mmCIF file of C-alpha atoms in Angstrom:
data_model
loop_
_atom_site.group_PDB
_atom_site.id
_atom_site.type_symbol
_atom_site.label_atom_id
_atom_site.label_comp_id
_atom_site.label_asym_id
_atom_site.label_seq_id
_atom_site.Cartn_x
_atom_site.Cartn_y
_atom_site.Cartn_z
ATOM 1 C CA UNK A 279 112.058 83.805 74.741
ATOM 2 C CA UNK A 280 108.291 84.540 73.282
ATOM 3 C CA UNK A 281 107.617 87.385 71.341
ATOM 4 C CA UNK A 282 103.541 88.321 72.370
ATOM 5 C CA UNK A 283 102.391 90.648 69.767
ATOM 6 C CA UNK A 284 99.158 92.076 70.313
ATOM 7 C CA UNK A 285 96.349 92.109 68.371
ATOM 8 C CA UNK A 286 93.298 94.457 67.923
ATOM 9 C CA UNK A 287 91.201 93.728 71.084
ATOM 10 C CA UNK A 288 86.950 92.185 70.073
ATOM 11 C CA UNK A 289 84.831 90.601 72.301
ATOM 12 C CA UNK A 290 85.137 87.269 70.009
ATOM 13 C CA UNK A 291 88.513 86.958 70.866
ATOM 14 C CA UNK A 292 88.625 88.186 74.774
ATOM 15 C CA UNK A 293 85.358 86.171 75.551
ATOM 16 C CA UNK A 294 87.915 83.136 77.457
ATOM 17 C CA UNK A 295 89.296 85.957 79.721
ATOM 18 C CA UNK A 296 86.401 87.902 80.144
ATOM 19 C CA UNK A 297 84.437 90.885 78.588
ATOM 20 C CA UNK A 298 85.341 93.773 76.588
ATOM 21 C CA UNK A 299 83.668 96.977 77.802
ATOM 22 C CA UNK A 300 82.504 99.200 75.545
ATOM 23 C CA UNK A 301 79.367 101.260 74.095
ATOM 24 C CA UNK A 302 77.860 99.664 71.078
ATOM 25 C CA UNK A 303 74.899 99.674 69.274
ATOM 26 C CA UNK A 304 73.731 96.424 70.020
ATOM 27 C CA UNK A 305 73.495 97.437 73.793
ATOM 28 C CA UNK A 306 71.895 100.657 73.971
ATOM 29 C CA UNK A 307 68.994 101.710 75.639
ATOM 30 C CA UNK A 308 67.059 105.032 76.174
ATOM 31 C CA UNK A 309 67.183 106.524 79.684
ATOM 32 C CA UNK A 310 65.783 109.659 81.378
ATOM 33 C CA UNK A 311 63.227 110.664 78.613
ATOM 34 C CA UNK A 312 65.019 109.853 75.964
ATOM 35 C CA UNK A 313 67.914 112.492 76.657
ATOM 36 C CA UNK A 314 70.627 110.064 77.406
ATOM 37 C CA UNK A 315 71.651 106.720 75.758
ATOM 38 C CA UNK A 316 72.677 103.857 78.750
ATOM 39 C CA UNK A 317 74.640 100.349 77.804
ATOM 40 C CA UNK A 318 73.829 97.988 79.998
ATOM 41 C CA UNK A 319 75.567 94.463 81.292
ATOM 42 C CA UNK A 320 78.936 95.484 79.797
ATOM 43 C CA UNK A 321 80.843 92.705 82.208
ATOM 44 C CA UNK A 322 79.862 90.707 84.695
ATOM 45 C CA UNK A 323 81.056 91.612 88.326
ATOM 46 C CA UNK A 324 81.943 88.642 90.167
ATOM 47 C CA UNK A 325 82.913 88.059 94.140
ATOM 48 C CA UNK A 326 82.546 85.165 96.949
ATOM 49 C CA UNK A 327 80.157 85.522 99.159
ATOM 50 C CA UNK A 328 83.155 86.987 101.604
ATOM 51 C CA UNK A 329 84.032 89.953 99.519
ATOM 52 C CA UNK A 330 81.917 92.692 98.335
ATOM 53 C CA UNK A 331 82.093 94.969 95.278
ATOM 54 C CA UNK A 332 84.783 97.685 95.201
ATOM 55 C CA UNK A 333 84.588 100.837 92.746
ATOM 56 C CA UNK A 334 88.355 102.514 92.821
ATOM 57 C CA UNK A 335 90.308 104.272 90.310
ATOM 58 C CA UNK A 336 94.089 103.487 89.171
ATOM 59 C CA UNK A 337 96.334 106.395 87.818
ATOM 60 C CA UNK A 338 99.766 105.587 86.308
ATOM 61 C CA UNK A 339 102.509 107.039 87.390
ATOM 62 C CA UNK A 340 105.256 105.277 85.963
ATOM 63 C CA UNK A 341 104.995 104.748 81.880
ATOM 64 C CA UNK A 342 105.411 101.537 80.495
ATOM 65 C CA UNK A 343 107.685 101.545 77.424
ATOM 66 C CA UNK A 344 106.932 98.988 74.439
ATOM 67 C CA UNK A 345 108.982 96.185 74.144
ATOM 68 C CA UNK A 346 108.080 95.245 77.586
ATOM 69 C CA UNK A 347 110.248 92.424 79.451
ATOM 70 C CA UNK A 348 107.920 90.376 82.306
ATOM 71 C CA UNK A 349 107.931 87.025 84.107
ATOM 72 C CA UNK A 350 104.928 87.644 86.367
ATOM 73 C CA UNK A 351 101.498 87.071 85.982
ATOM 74 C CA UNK A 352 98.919 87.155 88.297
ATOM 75 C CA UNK A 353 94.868 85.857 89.061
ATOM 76 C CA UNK A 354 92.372 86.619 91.105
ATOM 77 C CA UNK A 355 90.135 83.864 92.408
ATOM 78 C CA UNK A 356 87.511 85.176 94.483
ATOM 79 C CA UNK A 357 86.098 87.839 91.895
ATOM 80 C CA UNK A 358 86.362 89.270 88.979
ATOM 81 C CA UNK A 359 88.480 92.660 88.249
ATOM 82 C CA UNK A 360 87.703 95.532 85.344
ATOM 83 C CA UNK A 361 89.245 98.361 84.224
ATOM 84 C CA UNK A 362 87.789 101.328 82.098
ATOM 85 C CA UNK A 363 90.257 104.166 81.205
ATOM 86 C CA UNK A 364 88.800 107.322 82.146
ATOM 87 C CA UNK A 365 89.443 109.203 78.798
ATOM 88 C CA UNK A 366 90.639 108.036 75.682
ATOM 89 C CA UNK A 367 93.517 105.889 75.504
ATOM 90 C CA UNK A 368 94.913 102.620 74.242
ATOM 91 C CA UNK A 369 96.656 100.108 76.579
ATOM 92 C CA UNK A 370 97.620 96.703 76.490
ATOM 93 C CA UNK A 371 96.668 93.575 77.974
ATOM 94 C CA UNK A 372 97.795 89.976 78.484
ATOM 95 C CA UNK A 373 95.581 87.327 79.196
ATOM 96 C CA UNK A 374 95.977 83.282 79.766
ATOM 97 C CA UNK A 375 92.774 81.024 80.875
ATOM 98 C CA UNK A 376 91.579 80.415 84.175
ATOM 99 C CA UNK A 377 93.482 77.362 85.211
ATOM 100 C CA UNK A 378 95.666 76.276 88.504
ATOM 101 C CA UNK A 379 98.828 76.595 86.338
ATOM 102 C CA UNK A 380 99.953 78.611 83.367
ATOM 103 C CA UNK A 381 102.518 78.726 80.645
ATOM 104 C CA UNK A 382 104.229 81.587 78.727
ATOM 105 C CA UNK A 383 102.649 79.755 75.924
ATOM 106 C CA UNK A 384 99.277 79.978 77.163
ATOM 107 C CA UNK A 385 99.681 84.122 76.673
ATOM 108 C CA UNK A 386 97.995 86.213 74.336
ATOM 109 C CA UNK A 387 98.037 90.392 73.938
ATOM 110 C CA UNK A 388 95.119 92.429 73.155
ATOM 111 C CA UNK A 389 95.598 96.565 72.376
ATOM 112 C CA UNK A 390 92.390 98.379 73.317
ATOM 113 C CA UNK A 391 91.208 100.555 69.971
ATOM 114 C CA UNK A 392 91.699 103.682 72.987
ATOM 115 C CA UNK A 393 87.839 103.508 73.953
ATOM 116 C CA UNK A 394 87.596 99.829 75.263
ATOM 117 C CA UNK A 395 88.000 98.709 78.921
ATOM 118 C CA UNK A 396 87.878 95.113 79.807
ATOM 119 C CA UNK A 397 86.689 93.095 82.930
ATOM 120 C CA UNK A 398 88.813 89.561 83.944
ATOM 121 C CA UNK A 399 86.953 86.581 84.632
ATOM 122 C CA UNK A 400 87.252 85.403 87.931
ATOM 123 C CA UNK A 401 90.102 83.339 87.600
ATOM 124 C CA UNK A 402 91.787 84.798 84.583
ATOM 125 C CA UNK A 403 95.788 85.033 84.444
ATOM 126 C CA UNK A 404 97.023 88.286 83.245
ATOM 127 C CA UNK A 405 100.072 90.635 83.467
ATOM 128 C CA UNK A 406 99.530 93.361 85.874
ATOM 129 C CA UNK A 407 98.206 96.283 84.733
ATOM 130 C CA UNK A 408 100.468 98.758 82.358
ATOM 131 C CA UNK A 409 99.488 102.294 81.241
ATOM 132 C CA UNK A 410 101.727 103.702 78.066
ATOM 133 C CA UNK A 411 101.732 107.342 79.559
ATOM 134 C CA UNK A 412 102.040 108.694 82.983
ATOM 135 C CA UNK A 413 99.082 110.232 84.072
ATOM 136 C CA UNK A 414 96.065 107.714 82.727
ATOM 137 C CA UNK A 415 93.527 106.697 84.677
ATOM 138 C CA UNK A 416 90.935 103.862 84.640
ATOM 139 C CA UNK A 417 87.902 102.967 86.888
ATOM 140 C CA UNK A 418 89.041 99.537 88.663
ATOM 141 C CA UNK A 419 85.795 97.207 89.706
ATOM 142 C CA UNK A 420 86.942 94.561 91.646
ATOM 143 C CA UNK A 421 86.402 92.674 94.896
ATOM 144 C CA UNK A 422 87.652 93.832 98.155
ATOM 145 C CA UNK A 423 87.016 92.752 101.774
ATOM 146 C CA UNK A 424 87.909 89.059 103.171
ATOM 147 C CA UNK A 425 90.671 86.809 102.025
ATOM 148 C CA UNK A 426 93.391 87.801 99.816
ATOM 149 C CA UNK A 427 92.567 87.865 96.211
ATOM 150 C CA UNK A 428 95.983 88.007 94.192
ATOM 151 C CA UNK A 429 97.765 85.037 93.585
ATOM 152 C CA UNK A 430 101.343 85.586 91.507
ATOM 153 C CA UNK A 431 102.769 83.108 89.519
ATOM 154 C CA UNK A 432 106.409 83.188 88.138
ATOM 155 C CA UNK A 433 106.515 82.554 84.277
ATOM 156 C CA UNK A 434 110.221 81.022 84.557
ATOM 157 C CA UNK A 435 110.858 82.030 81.138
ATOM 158 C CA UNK A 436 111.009 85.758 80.556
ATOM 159 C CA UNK A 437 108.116 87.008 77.909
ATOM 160 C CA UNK A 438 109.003 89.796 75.344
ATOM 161 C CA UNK A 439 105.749 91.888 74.675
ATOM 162 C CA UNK A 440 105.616 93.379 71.379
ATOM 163 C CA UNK A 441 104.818 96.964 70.277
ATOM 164 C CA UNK A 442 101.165 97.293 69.410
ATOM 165 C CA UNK A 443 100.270 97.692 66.151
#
């Protein structure tokens, strides 16, 4: 069995999967007469020319308890898919390359530092989503309308994922 432990989510490391969402000082701008900071371009939003942009937002209701047992992962090919918590919390994800196929090997864990989101690459294998408490919420952007967009793929090995640090 493989042990995923994750580590500290950066951009550096996510950039393969796709981009880390968050509000930093090398992407601010002044808006509205100076009263409000904006940071722009956090992820790029991707769909086919089928689908169309979808703003929703996901709220846990069952906890996921570290270690976590899976065997699933799951893509989505026609767009890309982000997901900002909605106050401030840490949660986990697991992430392999876009490819046709993919390997428990090929799987890596990021922990959010609780004011992070991220956004998938079109393409981008990753667990489905877990939440560590009941009750959080993120802002999903993702692609809806036209073909399916979810392919599943079974691991065939079972993957332990770790506590975070």
């Amino acid at each position: 069995m493989i042990t995923l432990k994750p580590e500290l989510l950066t951009s550096e490391r996510f950039a393969p999967y796709g981009d880390v969402i968050e509000a930093t000082a090398e992407r601010v701008a002044a808006m509205n007469t100076g009263r409000f900071e904006r940071f722009d371009d956090l992820g790029r939003v991707a769909t086919d020319a089928a689908g169309r942009v979808a703003i929703s937002i996901a709220r846990c209701r069952v906890a996921t308890a570290l270690p976590y047992r899976f065997d699933l992962v799951e893509r989505h090919p026609l767009g890309s898919q982000a997901f900002m918590p909605l106050s401030a919390f840490r949660f986990v994800v697991v992430v392999a390359p876009p490819a046709e196929t993919v390997e428990a090997e090929d799987l890596r864990a990021f922990v959010t530092n609780g004011r992070q989101g991220i956004n998938y690459h079109r393409g981008t294998w990753h667990m489905p989503l877990i939440a560590l408490e009941a009750g959080q919420e993120f802002l999903v952007v993702d692609r809806a309308g036209g073909a399916p967009n979810c392919d599943e793929h079974s691991l065939g090995e079972t993957v332990m994922l770790a506590e975070a640090r």
